[in-house]
Coordinates of C-alpha atoms in Angstrom, one line a residue:
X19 CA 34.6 16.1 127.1
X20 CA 35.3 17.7 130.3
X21 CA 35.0 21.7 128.7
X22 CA 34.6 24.0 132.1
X23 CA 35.1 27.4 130.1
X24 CA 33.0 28.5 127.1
X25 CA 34.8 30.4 124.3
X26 CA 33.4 31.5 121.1
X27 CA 36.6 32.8 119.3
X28 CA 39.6 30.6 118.8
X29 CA 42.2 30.9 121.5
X30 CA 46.1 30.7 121.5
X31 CA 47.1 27.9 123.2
X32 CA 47.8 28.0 127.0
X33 CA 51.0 28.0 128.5
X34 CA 53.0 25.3 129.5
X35 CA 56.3 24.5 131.1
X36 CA 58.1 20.8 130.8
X37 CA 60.8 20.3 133.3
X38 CA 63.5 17.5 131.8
X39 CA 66.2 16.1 134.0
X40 CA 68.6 14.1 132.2
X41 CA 71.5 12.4 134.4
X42 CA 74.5 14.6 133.6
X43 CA 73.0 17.6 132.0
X44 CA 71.8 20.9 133.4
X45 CA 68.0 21.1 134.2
X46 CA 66.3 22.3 131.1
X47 CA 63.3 24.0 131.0
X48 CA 60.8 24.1 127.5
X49 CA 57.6 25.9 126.8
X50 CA 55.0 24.1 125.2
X51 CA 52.9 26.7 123.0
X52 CA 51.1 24.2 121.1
X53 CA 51.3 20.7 119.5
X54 CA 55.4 19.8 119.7
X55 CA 57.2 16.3 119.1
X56 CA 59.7 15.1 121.0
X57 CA 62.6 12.8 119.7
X58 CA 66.6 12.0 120.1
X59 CA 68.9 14.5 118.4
X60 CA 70.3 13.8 115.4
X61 CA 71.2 15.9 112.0
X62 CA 68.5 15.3 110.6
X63 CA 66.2 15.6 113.4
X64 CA 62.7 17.8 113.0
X65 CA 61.8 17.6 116.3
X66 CA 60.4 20.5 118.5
X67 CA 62.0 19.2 121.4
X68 CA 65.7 17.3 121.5
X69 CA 66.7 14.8 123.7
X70 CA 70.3 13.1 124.7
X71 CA 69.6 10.2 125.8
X72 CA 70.7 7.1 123.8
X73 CA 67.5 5.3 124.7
X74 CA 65.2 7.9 123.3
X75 CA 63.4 7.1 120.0
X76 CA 64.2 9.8 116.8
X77 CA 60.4 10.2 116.9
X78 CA 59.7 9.0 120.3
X79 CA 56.0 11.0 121.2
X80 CA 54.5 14.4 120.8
X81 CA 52.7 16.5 123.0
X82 CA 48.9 17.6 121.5
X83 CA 47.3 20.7 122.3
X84 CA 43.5 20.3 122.3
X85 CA 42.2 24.0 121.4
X86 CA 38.5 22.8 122.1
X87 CA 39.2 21.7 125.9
X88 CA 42.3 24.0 125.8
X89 CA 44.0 21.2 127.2
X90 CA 47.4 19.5 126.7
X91 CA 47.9 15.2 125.9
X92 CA 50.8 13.5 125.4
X93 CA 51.3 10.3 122.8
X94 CA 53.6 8.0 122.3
X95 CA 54.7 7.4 118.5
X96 CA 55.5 3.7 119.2
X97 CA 59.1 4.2 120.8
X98 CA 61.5 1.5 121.1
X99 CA 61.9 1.9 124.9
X100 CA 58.1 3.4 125.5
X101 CA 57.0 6.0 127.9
X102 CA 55.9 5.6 131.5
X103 CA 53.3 7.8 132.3
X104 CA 52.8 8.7 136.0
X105 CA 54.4 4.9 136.4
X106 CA 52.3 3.3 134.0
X107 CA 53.6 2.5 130.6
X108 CA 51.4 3.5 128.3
X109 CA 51.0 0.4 125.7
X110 CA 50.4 1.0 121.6
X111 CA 46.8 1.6 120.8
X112 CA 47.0 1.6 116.9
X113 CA 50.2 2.0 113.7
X114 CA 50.5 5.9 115.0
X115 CA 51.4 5.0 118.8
X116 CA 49.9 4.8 122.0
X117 CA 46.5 6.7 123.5
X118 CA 46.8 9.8 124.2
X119 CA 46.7 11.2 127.7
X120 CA 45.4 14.4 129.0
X121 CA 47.8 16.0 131.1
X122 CA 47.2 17.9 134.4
X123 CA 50.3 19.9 136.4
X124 CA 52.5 17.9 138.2
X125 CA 52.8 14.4 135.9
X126 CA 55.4 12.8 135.1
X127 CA 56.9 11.0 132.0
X128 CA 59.6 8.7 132.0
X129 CA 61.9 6.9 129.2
X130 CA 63.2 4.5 131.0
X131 CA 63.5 1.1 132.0
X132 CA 60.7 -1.6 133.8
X133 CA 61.8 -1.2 137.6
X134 CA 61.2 2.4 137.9
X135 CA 62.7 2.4 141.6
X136 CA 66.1 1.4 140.0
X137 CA 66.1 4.2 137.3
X138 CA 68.6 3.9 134.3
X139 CA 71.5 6.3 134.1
X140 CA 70.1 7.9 131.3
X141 CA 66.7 7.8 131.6
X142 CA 64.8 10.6 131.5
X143 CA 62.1 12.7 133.5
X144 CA 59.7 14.9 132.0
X145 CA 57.2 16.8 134.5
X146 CA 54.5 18.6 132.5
X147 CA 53.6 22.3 134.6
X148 CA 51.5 25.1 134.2
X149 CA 53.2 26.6 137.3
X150 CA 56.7 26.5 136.3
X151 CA 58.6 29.4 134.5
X152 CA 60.8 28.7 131.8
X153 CA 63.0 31.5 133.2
X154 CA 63.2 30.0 136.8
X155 CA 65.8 29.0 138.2
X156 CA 66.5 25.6 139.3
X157 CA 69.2 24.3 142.5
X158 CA 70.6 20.7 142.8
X159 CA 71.4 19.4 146.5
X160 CA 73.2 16.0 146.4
X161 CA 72.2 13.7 149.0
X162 CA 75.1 11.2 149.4
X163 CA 77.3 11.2 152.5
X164 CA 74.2 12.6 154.3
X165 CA 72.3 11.4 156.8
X166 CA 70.3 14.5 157.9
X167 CA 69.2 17.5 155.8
X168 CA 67.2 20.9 157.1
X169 CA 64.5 22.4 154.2
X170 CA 63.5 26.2 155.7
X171 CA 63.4 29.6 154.4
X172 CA 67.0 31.2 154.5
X173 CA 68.4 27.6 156.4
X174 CA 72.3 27.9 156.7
X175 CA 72.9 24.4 156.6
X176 CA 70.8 22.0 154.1
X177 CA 68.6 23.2 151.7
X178 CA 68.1 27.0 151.9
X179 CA 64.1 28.0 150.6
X180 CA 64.0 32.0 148.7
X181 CA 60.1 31.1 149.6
X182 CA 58.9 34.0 151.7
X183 CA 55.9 31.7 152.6
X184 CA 58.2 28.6 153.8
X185 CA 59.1 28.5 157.3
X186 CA 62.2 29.2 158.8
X187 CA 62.3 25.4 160.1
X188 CA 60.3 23.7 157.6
X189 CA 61.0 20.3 157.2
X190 CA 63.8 17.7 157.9
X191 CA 65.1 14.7 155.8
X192 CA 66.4 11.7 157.9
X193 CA 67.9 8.5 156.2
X194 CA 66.9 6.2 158.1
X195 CA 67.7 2.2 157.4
X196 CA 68.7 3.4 153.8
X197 CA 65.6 4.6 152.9
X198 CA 65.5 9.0 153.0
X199 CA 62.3 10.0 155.1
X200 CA 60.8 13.6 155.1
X201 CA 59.2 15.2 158.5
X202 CA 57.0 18.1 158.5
X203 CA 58.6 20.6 161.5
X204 CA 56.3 22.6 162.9
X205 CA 55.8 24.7 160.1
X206 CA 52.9 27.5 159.8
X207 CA 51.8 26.2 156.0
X208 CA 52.6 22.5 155.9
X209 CA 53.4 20.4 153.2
X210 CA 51.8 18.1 150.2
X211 CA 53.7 14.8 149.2
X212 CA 52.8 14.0 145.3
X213 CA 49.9 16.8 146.1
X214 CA 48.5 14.9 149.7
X215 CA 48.9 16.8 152.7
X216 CA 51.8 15.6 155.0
X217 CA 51.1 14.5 158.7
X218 CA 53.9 13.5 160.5
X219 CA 56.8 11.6 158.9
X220 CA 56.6 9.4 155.6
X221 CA 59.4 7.9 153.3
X222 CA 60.3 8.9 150.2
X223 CA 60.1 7.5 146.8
X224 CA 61.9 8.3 143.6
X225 CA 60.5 10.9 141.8
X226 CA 58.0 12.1 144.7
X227 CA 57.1 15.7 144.4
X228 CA 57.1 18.1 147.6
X229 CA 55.5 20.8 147.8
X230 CA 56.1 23.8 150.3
X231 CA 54.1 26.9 149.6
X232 CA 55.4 28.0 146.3
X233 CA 58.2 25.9 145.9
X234 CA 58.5 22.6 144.4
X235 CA 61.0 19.6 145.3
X236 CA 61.6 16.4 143.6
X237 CA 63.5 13.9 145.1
X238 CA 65.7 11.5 143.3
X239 CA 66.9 9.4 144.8
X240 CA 70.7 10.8 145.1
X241 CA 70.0 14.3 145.3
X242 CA 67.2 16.9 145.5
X243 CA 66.3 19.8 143.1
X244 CA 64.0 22.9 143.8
X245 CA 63.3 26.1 142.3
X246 CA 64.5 28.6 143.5
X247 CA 61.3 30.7 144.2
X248 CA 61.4 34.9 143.7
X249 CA 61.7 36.8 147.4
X250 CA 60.0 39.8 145.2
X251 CA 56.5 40.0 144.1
X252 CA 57.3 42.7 141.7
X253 CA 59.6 40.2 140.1
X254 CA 57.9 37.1 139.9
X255 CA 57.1 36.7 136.0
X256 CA 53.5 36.5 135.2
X257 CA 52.0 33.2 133.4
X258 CA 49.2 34.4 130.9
X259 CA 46.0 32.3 131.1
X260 CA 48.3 30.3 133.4
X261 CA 44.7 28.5 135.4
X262 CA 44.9 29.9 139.1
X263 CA 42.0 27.8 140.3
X264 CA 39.8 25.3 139.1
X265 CA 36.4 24.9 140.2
X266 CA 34.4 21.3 140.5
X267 CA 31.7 21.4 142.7
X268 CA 28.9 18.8 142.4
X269 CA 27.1 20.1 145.2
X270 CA 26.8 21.7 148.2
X271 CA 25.1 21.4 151.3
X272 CA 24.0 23.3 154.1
X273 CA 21.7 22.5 157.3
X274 CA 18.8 24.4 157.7
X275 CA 17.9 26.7 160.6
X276 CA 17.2 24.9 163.7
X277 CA 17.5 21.5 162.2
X278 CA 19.6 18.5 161.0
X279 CA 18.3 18.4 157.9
X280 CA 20.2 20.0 154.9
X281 CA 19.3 21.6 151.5
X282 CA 21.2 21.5 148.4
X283 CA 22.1 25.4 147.1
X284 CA 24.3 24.8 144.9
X285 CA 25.0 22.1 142.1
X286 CA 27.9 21.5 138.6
X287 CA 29.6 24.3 139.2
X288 CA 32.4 23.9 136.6
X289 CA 34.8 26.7 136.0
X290 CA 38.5 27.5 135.7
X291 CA 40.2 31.0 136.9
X292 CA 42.6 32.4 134.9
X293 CA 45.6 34.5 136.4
X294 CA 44.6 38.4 135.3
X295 CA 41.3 37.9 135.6
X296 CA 38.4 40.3 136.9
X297 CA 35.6 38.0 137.6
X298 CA 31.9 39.0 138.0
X299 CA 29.6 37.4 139.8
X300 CA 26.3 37.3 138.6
X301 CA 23.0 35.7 139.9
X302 CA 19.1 35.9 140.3
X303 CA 17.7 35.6 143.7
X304 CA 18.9 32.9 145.3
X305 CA 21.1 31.4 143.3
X306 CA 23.7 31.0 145.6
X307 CA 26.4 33.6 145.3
X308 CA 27.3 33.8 148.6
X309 CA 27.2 30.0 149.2
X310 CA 29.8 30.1 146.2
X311 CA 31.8 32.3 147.7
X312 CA 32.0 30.4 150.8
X313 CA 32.7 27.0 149.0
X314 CA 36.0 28.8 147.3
X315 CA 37.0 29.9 150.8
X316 CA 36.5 26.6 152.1
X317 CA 34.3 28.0 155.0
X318 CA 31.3 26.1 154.2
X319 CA 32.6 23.1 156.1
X320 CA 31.4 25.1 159.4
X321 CA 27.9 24.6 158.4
X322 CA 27.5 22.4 155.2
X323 CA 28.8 20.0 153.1
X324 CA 30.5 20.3 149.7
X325 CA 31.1 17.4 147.3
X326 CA 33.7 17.9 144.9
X327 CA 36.8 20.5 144.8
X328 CA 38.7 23.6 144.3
X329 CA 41.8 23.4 143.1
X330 CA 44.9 25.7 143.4
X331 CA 48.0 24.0 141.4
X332 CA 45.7 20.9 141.1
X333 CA 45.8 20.4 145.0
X334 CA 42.2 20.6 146.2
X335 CA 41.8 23.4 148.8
X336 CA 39.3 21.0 151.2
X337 CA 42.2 18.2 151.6
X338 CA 44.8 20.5 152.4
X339 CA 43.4 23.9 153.7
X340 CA 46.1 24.1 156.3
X341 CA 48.9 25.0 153.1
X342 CA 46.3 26.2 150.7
X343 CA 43.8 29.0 152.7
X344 CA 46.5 31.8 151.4
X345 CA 45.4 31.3 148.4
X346 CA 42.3 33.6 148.4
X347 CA 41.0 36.3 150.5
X348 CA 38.0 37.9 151.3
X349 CA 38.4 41.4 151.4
X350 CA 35.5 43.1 153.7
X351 CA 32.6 44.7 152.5
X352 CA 33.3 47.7 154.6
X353 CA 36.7 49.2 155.7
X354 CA 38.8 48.3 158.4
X355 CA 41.3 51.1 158.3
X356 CA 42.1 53.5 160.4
X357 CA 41.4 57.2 158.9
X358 CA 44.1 59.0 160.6
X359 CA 47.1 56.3 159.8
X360 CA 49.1 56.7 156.5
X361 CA 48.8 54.2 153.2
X362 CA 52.0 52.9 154.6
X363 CA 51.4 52.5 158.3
X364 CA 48.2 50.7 157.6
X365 CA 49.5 47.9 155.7
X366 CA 52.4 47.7 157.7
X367 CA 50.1 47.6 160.8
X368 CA 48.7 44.7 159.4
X369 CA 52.0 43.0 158.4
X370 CA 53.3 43.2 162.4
X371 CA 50.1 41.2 162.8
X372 CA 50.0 38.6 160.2
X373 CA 54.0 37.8 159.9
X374 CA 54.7 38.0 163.7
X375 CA 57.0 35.6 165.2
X376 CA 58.4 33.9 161.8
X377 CA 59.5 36.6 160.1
X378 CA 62.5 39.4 161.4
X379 CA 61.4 43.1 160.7
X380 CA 63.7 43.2 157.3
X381 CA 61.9 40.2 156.0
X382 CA 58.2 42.1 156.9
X383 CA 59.5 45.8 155.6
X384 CA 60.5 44.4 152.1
X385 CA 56.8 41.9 152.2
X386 CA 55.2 45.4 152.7
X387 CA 57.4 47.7 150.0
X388 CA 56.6 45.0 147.7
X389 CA 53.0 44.2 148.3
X390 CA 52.7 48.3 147.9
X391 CA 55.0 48.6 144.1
X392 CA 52.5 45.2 143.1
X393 CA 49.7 47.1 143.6
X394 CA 51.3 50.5 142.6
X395 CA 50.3 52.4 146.1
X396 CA 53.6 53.5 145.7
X397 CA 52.4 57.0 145.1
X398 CA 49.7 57.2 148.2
X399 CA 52.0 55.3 150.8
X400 CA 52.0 59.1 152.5
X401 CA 48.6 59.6 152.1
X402 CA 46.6 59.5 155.1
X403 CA 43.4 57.0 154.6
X404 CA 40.4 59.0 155.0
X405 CA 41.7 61.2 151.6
X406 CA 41.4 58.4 149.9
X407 CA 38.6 57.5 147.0
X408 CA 36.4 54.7 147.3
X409 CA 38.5 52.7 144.9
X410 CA 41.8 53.8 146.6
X411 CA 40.7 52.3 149.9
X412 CA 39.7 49.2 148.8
X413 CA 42.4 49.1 146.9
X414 CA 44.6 49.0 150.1
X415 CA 42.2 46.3 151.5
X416 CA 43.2 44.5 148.8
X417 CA 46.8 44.8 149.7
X418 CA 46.3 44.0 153.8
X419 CA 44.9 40.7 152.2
X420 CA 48.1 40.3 149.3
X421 CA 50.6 40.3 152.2
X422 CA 49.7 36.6 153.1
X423 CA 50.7 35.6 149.9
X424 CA 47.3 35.9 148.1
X425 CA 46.3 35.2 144.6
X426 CA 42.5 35.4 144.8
X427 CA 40.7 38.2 146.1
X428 CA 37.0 37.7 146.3
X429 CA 34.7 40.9 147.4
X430 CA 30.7 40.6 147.9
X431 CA 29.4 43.1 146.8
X432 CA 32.1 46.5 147.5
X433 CA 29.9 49.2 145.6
X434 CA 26.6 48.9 147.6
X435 CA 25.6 52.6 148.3
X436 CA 28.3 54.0 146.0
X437 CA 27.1 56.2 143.4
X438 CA 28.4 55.9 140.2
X439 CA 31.7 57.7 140.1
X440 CA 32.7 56.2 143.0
X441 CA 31.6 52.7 141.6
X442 CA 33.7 53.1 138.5
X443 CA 36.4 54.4 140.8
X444 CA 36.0 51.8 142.7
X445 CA 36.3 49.0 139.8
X446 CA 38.9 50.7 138.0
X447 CA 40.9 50.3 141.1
X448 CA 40.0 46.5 141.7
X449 CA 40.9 46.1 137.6
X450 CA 44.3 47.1 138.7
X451 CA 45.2 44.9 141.5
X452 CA 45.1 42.2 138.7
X453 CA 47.8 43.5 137.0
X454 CA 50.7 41.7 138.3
X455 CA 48.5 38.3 137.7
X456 CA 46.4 37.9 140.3
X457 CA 42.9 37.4 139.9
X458 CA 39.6 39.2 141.8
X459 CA 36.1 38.4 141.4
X460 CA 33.1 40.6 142.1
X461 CA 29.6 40.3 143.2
X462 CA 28.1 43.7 142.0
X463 CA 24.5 45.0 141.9
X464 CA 25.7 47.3 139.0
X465 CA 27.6 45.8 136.6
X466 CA 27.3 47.5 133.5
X467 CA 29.1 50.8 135.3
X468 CA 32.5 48.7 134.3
X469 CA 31.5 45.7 132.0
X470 CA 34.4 46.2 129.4
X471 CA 36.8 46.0 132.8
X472 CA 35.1 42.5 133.2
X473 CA 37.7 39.6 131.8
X474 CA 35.0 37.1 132.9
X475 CA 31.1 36.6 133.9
X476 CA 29.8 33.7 136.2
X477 CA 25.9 33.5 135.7
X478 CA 24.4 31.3 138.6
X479 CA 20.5 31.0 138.0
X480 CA 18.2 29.5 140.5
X481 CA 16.6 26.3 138.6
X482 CA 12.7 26.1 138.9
X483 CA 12.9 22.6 138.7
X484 CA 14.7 21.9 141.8
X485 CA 15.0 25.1 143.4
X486 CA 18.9 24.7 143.4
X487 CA 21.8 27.4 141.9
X488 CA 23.4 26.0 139.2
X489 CA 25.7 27.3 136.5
X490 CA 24.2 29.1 133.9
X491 CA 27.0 30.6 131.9
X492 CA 30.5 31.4 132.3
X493 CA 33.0 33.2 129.6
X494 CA 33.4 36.7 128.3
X495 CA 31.4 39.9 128.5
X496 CA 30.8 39.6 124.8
X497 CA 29.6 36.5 124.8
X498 CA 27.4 37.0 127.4
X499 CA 24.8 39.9 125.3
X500 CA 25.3 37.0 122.9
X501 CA 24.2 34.1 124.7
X502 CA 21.4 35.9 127.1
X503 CA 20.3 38.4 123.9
X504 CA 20.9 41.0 126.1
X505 CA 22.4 44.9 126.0
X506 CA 23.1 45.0 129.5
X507 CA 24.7 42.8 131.9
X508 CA 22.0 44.0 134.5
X509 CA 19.2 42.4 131.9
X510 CA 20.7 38.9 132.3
X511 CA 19.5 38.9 136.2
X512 CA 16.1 40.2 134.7
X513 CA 16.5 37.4 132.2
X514 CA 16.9 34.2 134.6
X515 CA 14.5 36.0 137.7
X516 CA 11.3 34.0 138.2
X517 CA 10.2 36.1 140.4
X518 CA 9.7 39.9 138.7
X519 CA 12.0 38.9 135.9
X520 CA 11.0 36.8 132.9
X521 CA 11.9 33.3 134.5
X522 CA 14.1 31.8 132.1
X523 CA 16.4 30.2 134.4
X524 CA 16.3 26.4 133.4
X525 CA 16.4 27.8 129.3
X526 CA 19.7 29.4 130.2
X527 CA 21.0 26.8 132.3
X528 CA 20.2 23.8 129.4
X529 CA 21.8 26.0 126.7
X530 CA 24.8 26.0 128.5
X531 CA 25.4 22.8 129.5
X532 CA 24.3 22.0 125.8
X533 CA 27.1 24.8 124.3
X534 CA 29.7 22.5 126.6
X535 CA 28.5 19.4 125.1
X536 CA 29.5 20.8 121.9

């Protein structure tokens, strides 16, 4: 059992979006929100899920929601035709069907026949997404007669991209020798290919997925069709628990001063971020919080080494930094602003800087307006800087960072020196930048000025044993007293400190990896 997230309450199941393409019918979009089957339509059909196709089974399979790993599978109940799982057909296991597969965003399901590159006119796709909105909306662009097609943010011939963070000239498809090729053109954020970053030119398979910045493209064969991605932050509609990143480090790595040789900090760091979340980041001396923070801002390349991932949209951040690094930003410790410059002029200062050269001045005025309504500034865009709070200005830092597209905002430690109004301030503004979905995580030296604002608590603890930071809890502030036996979130550093705490760092860290063992 791969469990990253320890819950002690039961949960309703996470959201889910299937994308089905049937040849003929209009993209449909359906919401898994638990356990569903999946089956031809008929009068008498019980099925969750109805399908069209003639060579769909009445009970053809069923998706399974795991409430334990809060994870989705997919079975199939023995089908006539069977069902190809990301190519592979997945072959009877037992009298109730096939084995059942855990699904991750982005795979595919087919009913269809053997030779998947010659596709069946009604066979049918099924992408499984926790990205995808059931209330998106969805363009086709038909490929034949066409030997050359444009992809790029507001293109006037080809295919035309709503994505704010897609370039103007994006990418190019080329049929060339009757096979359709795609070419990445120059563009500031690249492109992934079936989640693998694109270099150069490559052809094109049925059913590959592209990926450029928030939109997603599949290609089949005879035509293209994309979502058709929100120009508005305000209006994009937030996913609840929809998992913004997922963390799998095994280890990480740095050199030591003046030498070659490196030391492990960090080790089974395990964790998925949820959108909405405020994140705390706990840990006794050296344990490694800043060394975390650097291996979710993929910066501790520079220096180290780190063996294993972080994922945004199941694309690991390492193999394709050059489309990912928007992703997350690391709003400084101590302001940047100008005093005398207005709410407004200040981000839009820093939107002339970030958004120069690809984007006209309409494009960067509505980026800013809506950067400010997401996280409601709306009221202090007059207001000059230095009359801000605490919270006010870092709320504004938080929004210089949002206008390259940001969904994670990490700050070490913001509230050093603050006293405590301005630290609850200062929280209660960070609380609300997550509002719209976005997610911001905290290193704080005191935490319990804002625990119930807290949707989440990382514990790293330094183990005695090895003298490497490791994970010693993550899940809920209420689970946390619970777990540590504390009152106080301050009392679980006192807890797991060896030195001038009560050393109970390898206890904690065995009792959770125990409680994800089941």
């Amino acid at each position: 059992m791969d469990n990253k997230t320890i819950y002690y309450k039961p949960l309703p199941a996470k959201p889910a979006t299937l994308l089905i393409l049937e040849r003929g019918k209009p993209v449909q979009l359906v919401s898994l929100t638990g356990t569903m089957r999946i089956g031809r339509e008929s009068e008498k059909s019980t099925n969750d899920i109805d399908l069209h196709s003639g060579i769909v089974s009445r009970n053809h399979g069923e998706f399974i929601y795991e409430d334990v790993e809060g994870v989705y599978y997919y079975r199939d109940n023995n089908s006539l035709n069977g069902t190809f799982y990301n190519g592979n057909k997945l072959e009877q296991l037992n009298e109730r069907g096939s084995r059942a597969v855990r699904l991750s965003d982005g795979d595919i399901l087919r009913i269809d026949c053997e030779n998947l590159m010659n596709p069946r006119n009604d066979a049918v796709i099924i992408i499984f997404s926790t990205k995808f909105s059931v209330g998106e909306k969805w363009n086709r662009f038909p490929l034949e007669g066409l030997v050359n097609v444009k992809i790029g943010r507001g293109s006037t011939e080809g295919i035309c991209l709503t994505d704010f963070m897609a370039s103007r000239k994006h990418a190019e498809l080329n049929l060339i020798d009757g096979v359709w090729h795609i070419s990445d053109m120059g563009s500031v954020n690249g492109l992934a290919i079936n989640r693998n970053m694109l270099q150069g030119t490559c052809p094109l398979n049925i059913f590959d997925v592209i990926n450029i910045a928030n939109t997603t493209l599949i290609f089949l064969g005879n035509e293209i069709i994309f979502n058709e991605v929100q120009m508005s932050v305000e209006t994009q509609p937030r996913r609840e628990r929809r998992i913004v990143m997922s963390v799998n480090i095994d280890e990480v790595k740095v050199r030591k001063f003046n030498s070659l040789a490196k030391k492990t900090l960090l080790s089974h760091i395990n964790l998925d971020v949820e959108a909405g979340d405020f994140v705390l980041i706990l840990g006794g001396a050296g344990a490694g919080k800043t060394t975390f923070i650097k291996s979710l801002m993929g910066s501790i390349k520079r220096s180290g080494k780190v063996d294993g991932q972080v994922l945004f949209d199941n694309m690991d951040l390492y193999k394709n930094f050059r489309m990912l690094k928007h992703k997350i930003g690391l709003v400084p410790q101590f302001s940047t602003t100008r005093d005398n410059d207005t709410v407004y002029n200040t981000i839009m200062d820093a939107a002339n800087v970030k958004l120069a050269g690809e984007y006209s001045g309409a494009e960067i005025k509505q980026r800013v307006d809506d950067v400010i309504r997401r996280l409601m500034l709306t009221s202090l865009t007059n207001n000059l800087v230095k009359n801000l709070s605490g919270g006010q200005k870092k709320r504004v830092e938080v929004a210089i960072q949002a206008i390259g597209d940001q969904e994670v905002f990490v700050l070490d430690e913001p509230d050093s020196g603050m006293d405590y109004a301005t630290r609850v301030d200062l929280m209660t503004n960070l609380h609300s930048c997550t509002d719209s979905g976005g997610v911001v995580m905290v290193i704080s030296h005191s935490p319990d000025d804002a625990a119930h604002l807290f949707t989440k608590v990382i514990v790293l603890a330094k183990s005695q044993r090895d003298e490497v930071g490791r994970l010693a809890y993550y899940g809920d502030v209420e689970n946390a007293y619970q777990f540590f036996g504390v009152k106080k979130l301050s009392d679980i550093v006192m807890e797991i400190n060896y030195e001038g705490g009560h050393g109970r760092a390898d206890e904690f860290i065995d009792k959770f990896e125990n409680t994800r063992r089941g």
